[in-house]
Short mmCIF file of C-alpha atoms in Angstrom, two decimals:
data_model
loop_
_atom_site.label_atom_id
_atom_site.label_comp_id
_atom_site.label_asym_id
_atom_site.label_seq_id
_atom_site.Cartn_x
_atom_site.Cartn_y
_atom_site.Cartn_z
CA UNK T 1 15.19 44.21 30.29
CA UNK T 2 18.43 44.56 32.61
CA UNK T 3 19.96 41.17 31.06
CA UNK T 4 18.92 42.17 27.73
CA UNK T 5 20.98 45.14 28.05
CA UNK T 6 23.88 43.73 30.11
CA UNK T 7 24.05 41.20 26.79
CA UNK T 8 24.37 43.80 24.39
CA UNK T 9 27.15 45.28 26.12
CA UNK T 10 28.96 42.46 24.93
CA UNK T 11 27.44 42.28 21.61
CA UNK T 12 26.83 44.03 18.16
CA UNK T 13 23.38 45.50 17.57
CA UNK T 14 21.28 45.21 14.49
CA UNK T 15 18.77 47.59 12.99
CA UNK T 16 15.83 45.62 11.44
CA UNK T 17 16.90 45.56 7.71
CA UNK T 18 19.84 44.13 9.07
CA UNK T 19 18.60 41.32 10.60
CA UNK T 20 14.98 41.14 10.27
CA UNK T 21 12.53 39.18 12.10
CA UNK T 22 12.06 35.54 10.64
CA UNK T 23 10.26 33.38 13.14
CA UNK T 24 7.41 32.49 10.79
CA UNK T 25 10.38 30.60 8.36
CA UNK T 26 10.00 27.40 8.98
CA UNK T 27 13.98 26.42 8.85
CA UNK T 28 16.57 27.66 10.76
CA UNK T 29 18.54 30.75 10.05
CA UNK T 30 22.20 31.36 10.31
CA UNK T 31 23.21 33.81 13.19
CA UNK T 32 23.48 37.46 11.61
CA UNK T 33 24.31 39.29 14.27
CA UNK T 34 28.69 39.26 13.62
CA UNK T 35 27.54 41.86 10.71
CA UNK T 36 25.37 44.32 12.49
CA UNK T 37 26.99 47.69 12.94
CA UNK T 38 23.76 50.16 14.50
CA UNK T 39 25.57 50.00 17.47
CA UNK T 40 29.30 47.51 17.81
CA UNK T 41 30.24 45.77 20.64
CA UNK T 42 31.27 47.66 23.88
CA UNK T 43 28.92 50.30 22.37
CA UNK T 44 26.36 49.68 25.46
CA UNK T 45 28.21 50.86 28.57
CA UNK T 46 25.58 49.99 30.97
CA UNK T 47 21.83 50.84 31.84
CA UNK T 48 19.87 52.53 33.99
CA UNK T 49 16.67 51.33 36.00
CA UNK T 50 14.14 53.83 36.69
CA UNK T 51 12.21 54.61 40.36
CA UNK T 52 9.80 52.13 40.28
CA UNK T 53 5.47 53.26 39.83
CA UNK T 54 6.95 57.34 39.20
CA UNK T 55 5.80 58.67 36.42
CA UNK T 56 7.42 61.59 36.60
CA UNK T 57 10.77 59.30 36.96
CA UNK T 58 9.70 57.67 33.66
CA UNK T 59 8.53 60.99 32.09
CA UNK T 60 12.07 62.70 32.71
CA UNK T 61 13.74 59.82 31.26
CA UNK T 62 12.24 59.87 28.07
CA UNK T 63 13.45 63.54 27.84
CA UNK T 64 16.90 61.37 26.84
CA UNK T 65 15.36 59.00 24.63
CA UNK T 66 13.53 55.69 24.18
CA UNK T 67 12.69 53.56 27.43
CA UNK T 68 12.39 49.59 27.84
CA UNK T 69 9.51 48.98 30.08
CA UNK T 70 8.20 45.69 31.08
CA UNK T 71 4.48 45.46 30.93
CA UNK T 72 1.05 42.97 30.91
CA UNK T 73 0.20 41.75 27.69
CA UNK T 74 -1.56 38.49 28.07
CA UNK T 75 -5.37 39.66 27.72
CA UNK T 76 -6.80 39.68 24.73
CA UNK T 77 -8.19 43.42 24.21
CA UNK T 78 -4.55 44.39 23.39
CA UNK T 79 -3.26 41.67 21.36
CA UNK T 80 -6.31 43.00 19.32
CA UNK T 81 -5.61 46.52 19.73
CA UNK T 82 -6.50 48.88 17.02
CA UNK T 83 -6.61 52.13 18.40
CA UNK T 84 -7.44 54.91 21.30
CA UNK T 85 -6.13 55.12 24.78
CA UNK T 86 -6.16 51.85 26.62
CA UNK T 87 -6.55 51.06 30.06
CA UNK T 88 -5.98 49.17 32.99
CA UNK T 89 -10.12 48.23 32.67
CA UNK T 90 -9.35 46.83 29.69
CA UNK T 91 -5.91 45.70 30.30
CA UNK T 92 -5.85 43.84 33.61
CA UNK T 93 -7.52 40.97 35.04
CA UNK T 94 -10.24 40.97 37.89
CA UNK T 95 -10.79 39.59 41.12
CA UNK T 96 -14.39 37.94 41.92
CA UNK T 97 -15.39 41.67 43.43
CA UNK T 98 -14.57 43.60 40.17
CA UNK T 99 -11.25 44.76 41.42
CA UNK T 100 -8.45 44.93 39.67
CA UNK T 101 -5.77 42.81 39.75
CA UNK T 102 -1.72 43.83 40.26
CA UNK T 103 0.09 43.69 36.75
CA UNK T 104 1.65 40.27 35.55
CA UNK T 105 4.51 41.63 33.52
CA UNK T 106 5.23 39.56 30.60
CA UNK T 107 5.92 41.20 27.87
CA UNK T 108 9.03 43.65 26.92
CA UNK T 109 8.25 47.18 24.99
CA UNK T 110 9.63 50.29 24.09
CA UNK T 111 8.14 53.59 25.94
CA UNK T 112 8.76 56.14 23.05
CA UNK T 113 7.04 59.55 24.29
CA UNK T 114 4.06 60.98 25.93
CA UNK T 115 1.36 63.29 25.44
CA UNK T 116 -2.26 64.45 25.48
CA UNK T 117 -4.99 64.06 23.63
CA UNK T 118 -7.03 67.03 23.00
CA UNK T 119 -10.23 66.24 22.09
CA UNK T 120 -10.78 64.35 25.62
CA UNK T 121 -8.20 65.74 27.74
CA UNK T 122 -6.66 62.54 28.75
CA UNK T 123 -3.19 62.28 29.38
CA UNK T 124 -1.41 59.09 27.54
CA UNK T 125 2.13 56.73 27.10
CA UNK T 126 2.99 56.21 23.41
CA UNK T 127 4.75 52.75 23.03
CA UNK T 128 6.26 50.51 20.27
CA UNK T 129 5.64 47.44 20.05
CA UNK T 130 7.22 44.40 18.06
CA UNK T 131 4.61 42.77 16.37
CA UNK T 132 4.76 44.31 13.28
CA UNK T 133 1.40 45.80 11.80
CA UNK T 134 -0.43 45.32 14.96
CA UNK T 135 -2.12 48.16 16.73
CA UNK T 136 -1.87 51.68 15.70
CA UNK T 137 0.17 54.55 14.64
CA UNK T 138 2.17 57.14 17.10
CA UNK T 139 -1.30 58.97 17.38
CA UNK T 140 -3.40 56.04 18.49
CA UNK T 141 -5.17 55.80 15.34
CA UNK T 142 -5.73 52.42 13.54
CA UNK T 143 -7.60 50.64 11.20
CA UNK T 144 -8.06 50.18 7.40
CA UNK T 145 -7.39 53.95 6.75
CA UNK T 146 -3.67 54.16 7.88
CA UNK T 147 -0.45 52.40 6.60
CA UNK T 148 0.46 48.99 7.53
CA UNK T 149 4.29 50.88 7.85
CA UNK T 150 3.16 53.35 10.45
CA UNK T 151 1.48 50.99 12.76
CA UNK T 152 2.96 49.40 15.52
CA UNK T 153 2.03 51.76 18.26
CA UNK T 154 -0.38 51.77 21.05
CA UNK T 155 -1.54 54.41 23.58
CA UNK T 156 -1.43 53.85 27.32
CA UNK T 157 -3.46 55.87 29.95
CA UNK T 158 -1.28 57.85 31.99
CA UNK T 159 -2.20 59.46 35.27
CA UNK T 160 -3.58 59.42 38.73
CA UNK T 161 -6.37 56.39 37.51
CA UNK T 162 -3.62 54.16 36.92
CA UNK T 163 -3.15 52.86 40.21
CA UNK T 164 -3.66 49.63 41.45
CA UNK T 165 -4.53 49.12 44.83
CA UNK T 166 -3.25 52.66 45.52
CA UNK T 167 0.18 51.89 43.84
CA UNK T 168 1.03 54.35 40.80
CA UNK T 169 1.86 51.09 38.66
CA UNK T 170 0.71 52.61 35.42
CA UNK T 171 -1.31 51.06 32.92
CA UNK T 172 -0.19 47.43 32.17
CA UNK T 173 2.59 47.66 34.92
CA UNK T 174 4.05 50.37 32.77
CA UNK T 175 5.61 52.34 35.33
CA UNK T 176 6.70 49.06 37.18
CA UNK T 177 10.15 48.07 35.71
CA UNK T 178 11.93 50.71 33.27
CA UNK T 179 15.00 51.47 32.25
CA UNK T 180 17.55 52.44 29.27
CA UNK T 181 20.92 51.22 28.00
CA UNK T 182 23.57 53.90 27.86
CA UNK T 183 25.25 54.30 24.88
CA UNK T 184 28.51 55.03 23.36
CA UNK T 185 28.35 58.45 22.59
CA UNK T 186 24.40 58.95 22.58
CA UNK T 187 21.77 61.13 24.79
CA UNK T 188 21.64 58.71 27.73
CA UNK T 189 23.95 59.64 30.19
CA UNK T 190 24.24 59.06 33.98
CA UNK T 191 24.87 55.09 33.94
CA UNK T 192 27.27 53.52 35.46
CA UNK T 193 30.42 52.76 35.26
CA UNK T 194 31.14 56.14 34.46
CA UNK T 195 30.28 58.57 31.67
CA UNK T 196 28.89 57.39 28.21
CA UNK T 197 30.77 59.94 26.13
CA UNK T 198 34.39 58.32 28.69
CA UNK T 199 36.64 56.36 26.36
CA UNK T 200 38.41 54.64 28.99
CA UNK T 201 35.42 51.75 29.50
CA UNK T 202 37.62 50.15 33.11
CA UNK T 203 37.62 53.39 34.87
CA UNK T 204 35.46 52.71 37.54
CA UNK T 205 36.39 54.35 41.04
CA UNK T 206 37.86 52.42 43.70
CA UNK T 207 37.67 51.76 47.57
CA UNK T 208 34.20 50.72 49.17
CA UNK T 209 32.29 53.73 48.23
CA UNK T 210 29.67 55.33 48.04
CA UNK T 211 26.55 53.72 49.37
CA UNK T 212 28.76 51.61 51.70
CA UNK T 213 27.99 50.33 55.21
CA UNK T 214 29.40 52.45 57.79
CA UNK T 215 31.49 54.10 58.70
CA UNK T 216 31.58 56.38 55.67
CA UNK T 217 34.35 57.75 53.40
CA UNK T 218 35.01 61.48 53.88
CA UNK T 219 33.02 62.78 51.64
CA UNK T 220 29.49 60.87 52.94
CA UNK T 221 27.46 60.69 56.10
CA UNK T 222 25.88 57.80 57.80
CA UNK T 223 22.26 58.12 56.98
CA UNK T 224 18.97 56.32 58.94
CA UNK T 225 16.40 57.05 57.02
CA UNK T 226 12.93 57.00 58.93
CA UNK T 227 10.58 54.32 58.58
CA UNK T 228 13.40 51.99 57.46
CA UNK T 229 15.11 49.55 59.30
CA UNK T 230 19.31 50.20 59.59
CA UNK T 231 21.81 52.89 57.99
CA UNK T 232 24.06 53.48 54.92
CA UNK T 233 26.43 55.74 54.02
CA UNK T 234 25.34 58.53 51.64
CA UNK T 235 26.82 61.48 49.38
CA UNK T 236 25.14 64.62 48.92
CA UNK T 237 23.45 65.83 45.79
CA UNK T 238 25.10 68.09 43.43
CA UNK T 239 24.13 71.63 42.96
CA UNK T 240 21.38 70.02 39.78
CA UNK T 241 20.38 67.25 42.10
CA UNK T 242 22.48 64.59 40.43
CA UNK T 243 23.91 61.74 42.38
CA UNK T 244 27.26 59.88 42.34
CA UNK T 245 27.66 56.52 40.15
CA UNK T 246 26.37 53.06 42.03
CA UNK T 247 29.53 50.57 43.34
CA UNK T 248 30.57 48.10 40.62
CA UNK T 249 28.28 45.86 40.28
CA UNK T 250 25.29 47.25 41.59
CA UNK T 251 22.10 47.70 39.09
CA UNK T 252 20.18 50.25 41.95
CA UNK T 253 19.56 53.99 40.73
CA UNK T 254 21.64 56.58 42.55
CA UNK T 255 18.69 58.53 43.57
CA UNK T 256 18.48 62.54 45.30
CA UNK T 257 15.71 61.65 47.82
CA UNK T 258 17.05 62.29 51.39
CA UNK T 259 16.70 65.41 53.20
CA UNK T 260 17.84 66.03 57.18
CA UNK T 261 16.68 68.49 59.46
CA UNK T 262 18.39 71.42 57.44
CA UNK T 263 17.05 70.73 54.12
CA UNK T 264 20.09 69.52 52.79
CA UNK T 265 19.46 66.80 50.13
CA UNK T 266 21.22 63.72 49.75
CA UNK T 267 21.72 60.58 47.14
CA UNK T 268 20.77 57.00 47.96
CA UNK T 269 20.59 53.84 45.85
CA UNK T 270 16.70 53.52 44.69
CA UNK T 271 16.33 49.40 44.11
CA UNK T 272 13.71 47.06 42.70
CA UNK T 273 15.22 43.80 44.44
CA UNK T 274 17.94 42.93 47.34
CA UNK T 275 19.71 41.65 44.10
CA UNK T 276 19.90 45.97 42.59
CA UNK T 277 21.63 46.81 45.88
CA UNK T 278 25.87 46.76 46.83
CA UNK T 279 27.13 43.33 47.40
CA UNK T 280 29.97 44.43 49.61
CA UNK T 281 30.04 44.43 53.37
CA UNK T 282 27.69 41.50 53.90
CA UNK T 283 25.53 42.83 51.18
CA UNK T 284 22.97 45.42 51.60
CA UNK T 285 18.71 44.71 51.05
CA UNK T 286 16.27 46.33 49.41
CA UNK T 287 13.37 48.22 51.93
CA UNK T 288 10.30 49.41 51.02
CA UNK T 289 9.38 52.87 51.95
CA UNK T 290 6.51 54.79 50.20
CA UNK T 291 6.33 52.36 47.42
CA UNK T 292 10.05 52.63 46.64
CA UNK T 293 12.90 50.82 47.51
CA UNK T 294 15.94 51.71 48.76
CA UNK T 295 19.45 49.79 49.45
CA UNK T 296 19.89 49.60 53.07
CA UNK T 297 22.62 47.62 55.83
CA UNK T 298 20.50 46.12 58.29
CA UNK T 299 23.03 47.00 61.42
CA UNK T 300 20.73 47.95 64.16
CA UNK T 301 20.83 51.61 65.43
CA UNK T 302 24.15 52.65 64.10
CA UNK T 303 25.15 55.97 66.96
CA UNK T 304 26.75 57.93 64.64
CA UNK T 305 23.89 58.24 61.98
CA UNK T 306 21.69 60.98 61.55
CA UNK T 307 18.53 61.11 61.08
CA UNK T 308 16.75 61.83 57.71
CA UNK T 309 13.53 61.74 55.90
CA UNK T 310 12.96 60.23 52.53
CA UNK T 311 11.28 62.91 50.58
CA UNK T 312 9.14 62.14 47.13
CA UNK T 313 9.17 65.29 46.12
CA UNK T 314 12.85 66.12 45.60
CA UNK T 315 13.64 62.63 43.47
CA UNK T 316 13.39 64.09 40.71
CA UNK T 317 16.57 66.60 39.31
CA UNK T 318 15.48 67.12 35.77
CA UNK T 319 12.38 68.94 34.54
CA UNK T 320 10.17 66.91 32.41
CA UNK T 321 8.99 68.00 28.82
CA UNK T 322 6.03 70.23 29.11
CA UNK T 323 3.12 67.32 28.17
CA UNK T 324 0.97 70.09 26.45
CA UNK T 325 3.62 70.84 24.19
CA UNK T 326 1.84 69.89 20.64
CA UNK T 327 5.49 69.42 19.22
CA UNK T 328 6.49 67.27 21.51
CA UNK T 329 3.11 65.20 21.02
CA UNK T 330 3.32 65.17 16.96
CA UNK T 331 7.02 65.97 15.65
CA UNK T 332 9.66 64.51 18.10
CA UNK T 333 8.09 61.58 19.23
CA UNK T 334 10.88 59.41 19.57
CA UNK T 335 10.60 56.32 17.08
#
């Protein structure tokens, strides 16, 4: 998903009519994209990659709009899909002892919203995919009865019976690799560099900071967190719980997840691979704590760091949608 997007910040974007999708004519078509205009070049100012296995991460997102996740579609119950809420049972393969398998993402869709369903109670993902009439409409409903136009849609289980080998993973991988592109002018805001509503597209601060090795800039502390192996330097969270922009160059989520001794809260960079994480001062590497991963420099015990605990529960800044909320589940779905 992260090249995808790091593509189209160089490039124009199409809407379907546009340049629709032709891969069943048997010649070859003449590149279309020079005439798209949905959203120009330089209109993508960067992405952002969501805390890996957190749903409520993922949930908050979509509170700005449509999410790219990276998911399992190889088996053969959902390339037949046709309605309902699907599941891992259905959705993953199985070990010789009838347990489940981790995800093998392969396949790119869009996350669009989330909801309930009423009659059973079960919580559920509502994503688009791209393979045109296939599957079901926004409400999980398929078949003969509804339009070929409103299909395209299928219903993930969301919840605590998504894990995989006690790993909140999500049905499909769902929850495994997300993010969005921020645009030019649109609801997703936070990425980096900068602000996407900023005209000026090269103002990126300078100087080593934040999330550098120490020692620190003014305005940071050196940080060991527990259970991790080395320090960093880290800012503090803003009054909402919002985090400073990632160094140049680095794909890692600035993240409000620290806490020291005096419950004061602090941002670190939340990463997926060594490759998310700062490049500068020999390069920092993505640790593992609690099923996330965070940017660290391995540097021994650094003297002057304090001591802090990485804390689940304060991740998240921004109150999700309220999943009960019928509108939410019928009218402003995004599509």
């Amino acid at each position: 998903m992260d090249n995808g997007f790091m593509y189209e910040e160089g490039a124009h974007i199409c809407k379907d009519e546009e340049w629709p999708y032709l891969a069943k004519v048997p010649k070859p078509q003449k590149c279309a994209q020079h005439t798209c205009s949905a959203i120009p070049s330089g209109g993508i100012k960067g992405f952002m990659d969501i805390t890996p296995n957190s749903e409520q991460d993922l949930m908050t997102a979509l509170t700005l709009g449509p999410v790219a996740v990276a998911i399992q579609a190889d088996q053969f119950a959902f390339q037949s899909y046709t309605g309902g809420i699907f599941t891992n049972e259905e959705c993953l393969k199985k070990e010789d002892d009838g347990k489940l398998q981790e995800p093998e993402l392969d396949h790119g869709v869009v996350l669009t919203g989330y909801g309930t369903d009423k009659e059973t109670g079960k919580d559920y993902w509502v994503i688009k995919n791209s393979w045109g009439a296939w599957g079901a409409n926004p409400k999980g409903k398929g078949g003969e009865d509804v339009d070929a136009a409103e299909k395209g849609y299928i219903l993930f289980e969301r919840g605590a019976n998504t894990a995989v080998n006690g790993v909140q993973v999500g049905t499909c991988g769902i929850q495994m690799s997300a993010s969005y592109p921020c645009v030019k002018g649109g609801s997703q805001d936070g990425c980096t560099p900068g602000n996407p509503d900023d005209d000026d597209d090269d103002e990126v601060p300078t100087g080593p900071g934040p999330y550098e090795k120490p020692p620190c800039q003014d305005d940071e502390f050196a940080a060991q967190i527990k259970g991790l192996d080395g320090s960093v330097c880290a800012p503090k969270c803003d009054s909402s719980g919002q985090c400073r922009a990632a160094p140049k160059g680095s794909s890692a989520t600035p993240t409000c997840a620290l806490e020291d001794p005096a419950k004061n809260k602090y941002c670190v960079l939340v990463c997926a691979s060594d490759g998310d994480c700062p490049t500068n001062d020999g390069g920092a590497n993505c640790q593992s704590i609690q099923g996330t991963g965070i940017c660290m420099y391995k540097d021994g015990q650094n003297t002057n760091a304090v001591s802090v605990n990485f804390v689940r529960d304060v991740v998240n800044a921004k109150k999700p949608v309220d999943t009960n909320d019928e509108a939410f589940e019928t009218e402003t779905i995004y599509q």
